[in-house]
PDB file of C-alpha atoms in Angstrom:
ATOM      1  CA  MET Z   1       0.110   0.084   0.096  1.00 74.00           C
ATOM      2  CA  GLU Z   2       1.825   3.369  -1.174  1.00 93.00           C
ATOM      3  CA  ILE Z   3       1.894   5.980   1.849  1.00 96.00           C
ATOM      4  CA  GLU Z   4      -0.329   8.084   0.892  1.00 96.00           C
ATOM      5  CA  GLU Z   5      -3.126   5.766   0.840  1.00 97.00           C
ATOM      6  CA  LEU Z   6      -1.501   4.615   4.409  1.00 97.00           C
ATOM      7  CA  VAL Z   7      -2.356   8.245   5.922  1.00 98.00           C
ATOM      8  CA  GLN Z   8      -5.782   8.492   4.532  1.00 96.00           C
ATOM      9  CA  LYS Z   9      -6.715   5.481   5.922  1.00 97.00           C
ATOM     10  CA  ASN Z  10      -5.001   6.033   9.235  1.00 98.00           C
ATOM     11  CA  LEU Z  11      -5.785   9.683  10.300  1.00 98.00           C
ATOM     12  CA  ASP Z  12      -7.555  10.414  12.928  1.00 97.00           C
ATOM     13  CA  GLY Z  13      -7.906  13.960  13.625  1.00 96.00           C
ATOM     14  CA  THR Z  14      -4.687  15.181  14.675  1.00 98.00           C
ATOM     15  CA  THR Z  15      -3.267  11.525  15.739  1.00 98.00           C
ATOM     16  CA  LEU Z  16      -1.473   9.633  12.559  1.00 98.00           C
ATOM     17  CA  ASN Z  17      -1.109   5.996  13.324  1.00 98.00           C
ATOM     18  CA  LEU Z  18       1.637   4.134  10.793  1.00 98.00           C
ATOM     19  CA  GLU Z  19       2.613   1.800  13.560  1.00 98.00           C
ATOM     20  CA  ASN Z  20       4.035  -1.512  12.441  1.00 98.00           C
ATOM     21  CA  ARG Z  21       3.449  -0.760   8.907  1.00 97.00           C
ATOM     22  CA  LYS Z  22       6.904  -1.465   7.473  1.00 94.00           C
ATOM     23  CA  ILE Z  23       7.148   2.089   5.905  1.00 97.00           C
ATOM     24  CA  GLY Z  24      11.140   2.261   6.211  1.00 97.00           C
ATOM     25  CA  ARG Z  25      13.225   5.088   5.365  1.00 97.00           C
ATOM     26  CA  GLU Z  26      11.547   5.796   1.653  1.00 97.00           C
ATOM     27  CA  GLY Z  27       8.063   5.837   3.351  1.00 97.00           C
ATOM     28  CA  ALA Z  28       9.253   8.293   5.980  1.00 98.00           C
ATOM     29  CA  GLU Z  29      11.085  10.351   3.421  1.00 98.00           C
ATOM     30  CA  LYS Z  30       7.598  10.403   1.358  1.00 98.00           C
ATOM     31  CA  LEU Z  31       5.628  10.811   4.870  1.00 98.00           C
ATOM     32  CA  ALA Z  32       7.839  14.097   5.600  1.00 98.00           C
ATOM     33  CA  LYS Z  33       6.795  15.993   1.649  1.00 98.00           C
ATOM     34  CA  MET Z  34       3.654  15.570   3.000  1.00 98.00           C
ATOM     35  CA  GLU Z  35       1.482  19.175   3.926  1.00 97.00           C
ATOM     36  CA  VAL Z  36      -0.931  16.940   5.986  1.00 96.00           C
ATOM     37  CA  LEU Z  37       1.151  16.476   8.384  1.00 97.00           C
ATOM     38  CA  ALA Z  38       0.991  20.279   9.305  1.00 97.00           C
ATOM     39  CA  ASN Z  39      -2.049  18.797  11.420  1.00 96.00           C
ATOM     40  CA  VAL Z  40      -0.900  16.166  13.055  1.00 98.00           C
ATOM     41  CA  LEU Z  41      -0.358  16.558  16.931  1.00 98.00           C
ATOM     42  CA  ASN Z  42       0.292  12.780  17.776  1.00 98.00           C
ATOM     43  CA  LEU Z  43       2.777  10.389  15.363  1.00 98.00           C
ATOM     44  CA  GLU Z  44       2.794   6.841  16.021  1.00 98.00           C
ATOM     45  CA  LEU Z  45       5.295   5.402  13.566  1.00 98.00           C
ATOM     46  CA  GLY Z  46       6.806   2.642  16.253  1.00 98.00           C
ATOM     47  CA  GLU Z  47       8.262  -0.300  14.483  1.00 98.00           C
ATOM     48  CA  ASN Z  48       8.558   0.775  10.862  1.00 98.00           C
ATOM     49  CA  ASP Z  49      12.855   0.283  10.034  1.00 97.00           C
ATOM     50  CA  LEU Z  50      12.962   3.892  10.071  1.00 98.00           C
ATOM     51  CA  GLY Z  51      16.531   3.920  10.634  1.00 98.00           C
ATOM     52  CA  ASN Z  52      18.641   6.817  10.585  1.00 98.00           C
ATOM     53  CA  GLU Z  53      18.187   8.059   7.373  1.00 98.00           C
ATOM     54  CA  GLY Z  54      14.120   8.387   8.186  1.00 98.00           C
ATOM     55  CA  VAL Z  55      14.939   9.941  10.999  1.00 98.00           C
ATOM     56  CA  LEU Z  56      16.736  12.567   9.006  1.00 98.00           C
ATOM     57  CA  ALA Z  57      13.886  12.866   6.844  1.00 98.00           C
ATOM     58  CA  LEU Z  58      10.641  13.356   9.650  1.00 98.00           C
ATOM     59  CA  SER Z  59      13.802  15.910  11.670  1.00 98.00           C
ATOM     60  CA  GLY Z  60      13.411  18.096   8.016  1.00 98.00           C
ATOM     61  CA  SER Z  61      10.097  18.102   7.047  1.00 98.00           C
ATOM     62  CA  PRO Z  62       8.371  21.882   6.614  1.00 97.00           C
ATOM     63  CA  PHE Z  63       5.162  20.377   7.908  1.00 97.00           C
ATOM     64  CA  LEU Z  64       5.574  18.294  11.625  1.00 96.00           C
ATOM     65  CA  THR Z  65       6.126  21.453  13.638  1.00 96.00           C
ATOM     66  CA  GLN Z  66       3.091  20.701  15.709  1.00 96.00           C
ATOM     67  CA  LEU Z  67       3.928  17.098  16.982  1.00 98.00           C
ATOM     68  CA  LYS Z  68       3.266  16.584  21.103  1.00 98.00           C
ATOM     69  CA  VAL Z  69       3.863  13.074  20.895  1.00 98.00           C
ATOM     70  CA  LEU Z  70       6.107  11.035  18.721  1.00 98.00           C
ATOM     71  CA  ASN Z  71       6.386   7.110  18.966  1.00 98.00           C
ATOM     72  CA  LEU Z  72       9.433   5.789  17.294  1.00 98.00           C
ATOM     73  CA  LYS Z  73       9.732   2.618  18.904  1.00 98.00           C
ATOM     74  CA  SER Z  74      11.847  -0.139  17.308  1.00 98.00           C
ATOM     75  CA  ASN Z  75      13.129   1.659  14.158  1.00 98.00           C
ATOM     76  CA  ASN Z  76      16.946   0.918  14.578  1.00 98.00           C
ATOM     77  CA  ILE Z  77      17.820   4.200  15.427  1.00 98.00           C
ATOM     78  CA  SER Z  78      21.166   5.180  16.367  1.00 98.00           C
ATOM     79  CA  ALA Z  79      22.857   7.936  18.121  1.00 98.00           C
ATOM     80  CA  GLU Z  80      22.587   9.173  14.365  1.00 98.00           C
ATOM     81  CA  GLY Z  81      19.102   9.611  14.604  1.00 98.00           C
ATOM     82  CA  ALA Z  82      19.061  10.642  18.341  1.00 98.00           C
ATOM     83  CA  ARG Z  83      21.151  13.343  16.931  1.00 98.00           C
ATOM     84  CA  ALA Z  84      18.688  14.703  14.569  1.00 98.00           C
ATOM     85  CA  LEU Z  85      16.009  14.343  16.429  1.00 98.00           C
ATOM     86  CA  ALA Z  86      17.903  16.633  18.791  1.00 98.00           C
ATOM     87  CA  GLU Z  87      18.752  19.258  16.873  1.00 98.00           C
ATOM     88  CA  SER Z  88      15.398  19.568  15.080  1.00 98.00           C
ATOM     89  CA  GLN Z  89      13.375  23.068  15.757  1.00 97.00           C
ATOM     90  CA  ASN Z  90      10.401  20.699  14.410  1.00 97.00           C
ATOM     91  CA  PHE Z  91      10.269  19.099  17.877  1.00 98.00           C
ATOM     92  CA  ALA Z  92      10.462  22.363  20.373  1.00 98.00           C
ATOM     93  CA  GLN Z  93       6.295  21.807  21.163  1.00 98.00           C
ATOM     94  CA  LEU Z  94       6.822  17.730  22.050  1.00 98.00           C
ATOM     95  CA  ASP Z  95       5.652  16.604  25.115  1.00 98.00           C
ATOM     96  CA  GLN Z  96       6.019  13.013  24.649  1.00 98.00           C
ATOM     97  CA  LEU Z  97       9.159  11.263  22.914  1.00 98.00           C
ATOM     98  CA  ILE Z  98       9.614   7.741  22.550  1.00 98.00           C
ATOM     99  CA  LEU Z  99      12.568   5.767  21.730  1.00 98.00           C
ATOM    100  CA  LYS Z 100      11.807   2.489  23.403  1.00 98.00           C
ATOM    101  CA  PHE Z 101      14.367  -0.323  21.662  1.00 98.00           C
ATOM    102  CA  ASN Z 102      16.462   1.275  19.432  1.00 98.00           C
ATOM    103  CA  ARG Z 103      20.488   1.691  19.736  1.00 98.00           C
ATOM    104  CA  ILE Z 104      20.803   4.914  20.886  1.00 98.00           C
ATOM    105  CA  GLY Z 105      23.597   4.254  23.224  1.00 98.00           C
ATOM    106  CA  GLU Z 106      25.474   6.781  25.513  1.00 98.00           C
ATOM    107  CA  GLU Z 107      25.843   9.017  22.983  1.00 98.00           C
ATOM    108  CA  GLY Z 108      22.117   9.558  21.359  1.00 98.00           C
ATOM    109  CA  ALA Z 109      21.273   9.976  24.989  1.00 98.00           C
ATOM    110  CA  LYS Z 110      23.467  12.851  25.467  1.00 98.00           C
ATOM    111  CA  PHE Z 111      22.348  14.128  21.907  1.00 98.00           C
ATOM    112  CA  ILE Z 112      18.634  14.519  23.979  1.00 98.00           C
ATOM    113  CA  ALA Z 113      20.218  15.635  26.965  1.00 98.00           C
ATOM    114  CA  GLU Z 114      21.919  18.666  25.634  1.00 98.00           C
ATOM    115  CA  SER Z 115      19.002  19.342  23.120  1.00 98.00           C
ATOM    116  CA  LYS Z 116      18.100  23.349  23.032  1.00 97.00           C
ATOM    117  CA  TYR Z 117      14.620  22.216  21.553  1.00 98.00           C
ATOM    118  CA  LEU Z 118      13.529  19.603  23.479  1.00 98.00           C
ATOM    119  CA  GLY Z 119      12.793  21.343  26.671  1.00 98.00           C
ATOM    120  CA  LYS Z 120       8.970  20.587  26.593  1.00 98.00           C
ATOM    121  CA  LEU Z 121       9.126  17.256  26.741  1.00 98.00           C
ATOM    122  CA  THR Z 122       7.199  15.056  30.189  1.00 98.00           C
ATOM    123  CA  THR Z 123       7.618  11.869  28.906  1.00 98.00           C
ATOM    124  CA  LEU Z 124      11.067  10.410  28.323  1.00 98.00           C
ATOM    125  CA  ASP Z 125      11.289   6.376  27.260  1.00 98.00           C
ATOM    126  CA  LEU Z 126      14.220   5.184  26.016  1.00 98.00           C
ATOM    127  CA  PHE Z 127      13.832   2.275  27.481  1.00 98.00           C
ATOM    128  CA  ARG Z 128      16.489  -0.874  25.875  1.00 97.00           C
ATOM    129  CA  ASN Z 129      18.742   1.624  24.020  1.00 98.00           C
ATOM    130  CA  HIS Z 130      22.047   0.831  26.018  1.00 96.00           C
ATOM    131  CA  ILE Z 131      22.767   4.401  27.192  1.00 98.00           C
ATOM    132  CA  GLY Z 132      24.447   2.852  30.052  1.00 97.00           C
ATOM    133  CA  PRO Z 133      25.717   4.801  33.505  1.00 97.00           C
ATOM    134  CA  ALA Z 134      27.296   7.917  31.451  1.00 97.00           C
ATOM    135  CA  GLY Z 135      23.846   8.513  29.172  1.00 97.00           C
ATOM    136  CA  THR Z 136      21.567   7.781  32.151  1.00 97.00           C
ATOM    137  CA  ARG Z 137      23.341  10.372  34.246  1.00 97.00           C
ATOM    138  CA  SER Z 138      23.233  13.194  31.248  1.00 98.00           C
ATOM    139  CA  ILE Z 139      19.314  12.292  31.076  1.00 98.00           C
ATOM    140  CA  LYS Z 140      18.765  12.646  34.600  1.00 96.00           C
ATOM    141  CA  THR Z 141      21.431  16.218  35.150  1.00 97.00           C
ATOM    142  CA  SER Z 142      20.175  17.156  32.195  1.00 98.00           C
ATOM    143  CA  LYS Z 143      19.236  21.458  32.264  1.00 97.00           C
ATOM    144  CA  THR Z 144      16.734  21.251  29.166  1.00 96.00           C
ATOM    145  CA  LEU Z 145      14.952  17.875  30.233  1.00 98.00           C
ATOM    146  CA  THR Z 146      14.205  19.579  33.576  1.00 97.00           C
ATOM    147  CA  ARG Z 147       9.937  18.810  32.931  1.00 97.00           C
ATOM    148  CA  VAL Z 148       9.993  15.512  32.417  1.00 97.00           C
ATOM    149  CA  SER Z 149       8.257  13.560  35.063  1.00 96.00           C
ATOM    150  CA  ARG Z 150       8.341  10.421  33.234  1.00 97.00           C
ATOM    151  CA  VAL Z 151      11.186   9.101  32.291  1.00 96.00           C
ATOM    152  CA  ARG Z 152      12.317   4.816  31.274  1.00 96.00           C
ATOM    153  CA  LEU Z 153      15.748   4.114  30.762  1.00 94.00           C
ATOM    154  CA  ASP Z 154      17.746   1.357  30.447  1.00 81.00           C
TER     155      ASP Z 154
END
């Protein structure tokens, strides 16, 4: 099924749920160019094998500026993808970021902890990302993530 059709069938108000649709990097790149994303507040993209390239495309989308919830669980995202998320102004309105079951590691956790744009987060899920003690410390002592009240780490 083409990404346009998937979006049409799975857009419910301000929520777009494409979880486990196997859209991959190419689907994420096409999705990032779709104007319909301008009204999406909740984007569910778990288990789609987006990889870093898919995250980079979403991070640069001119239409993803109002998101409150971004679920990217199980997408084979490493520190490079975490950096793209952390450095994107698109995600300045995010309340919840779910990255569980990826592989961002210690370096990715530091990118998120030092982000200038993720200061509105109240929920951060980094479960099973191999962030280690240093990554955990980065998140817990972050000067940006001061609103986070729900956090899951390794």
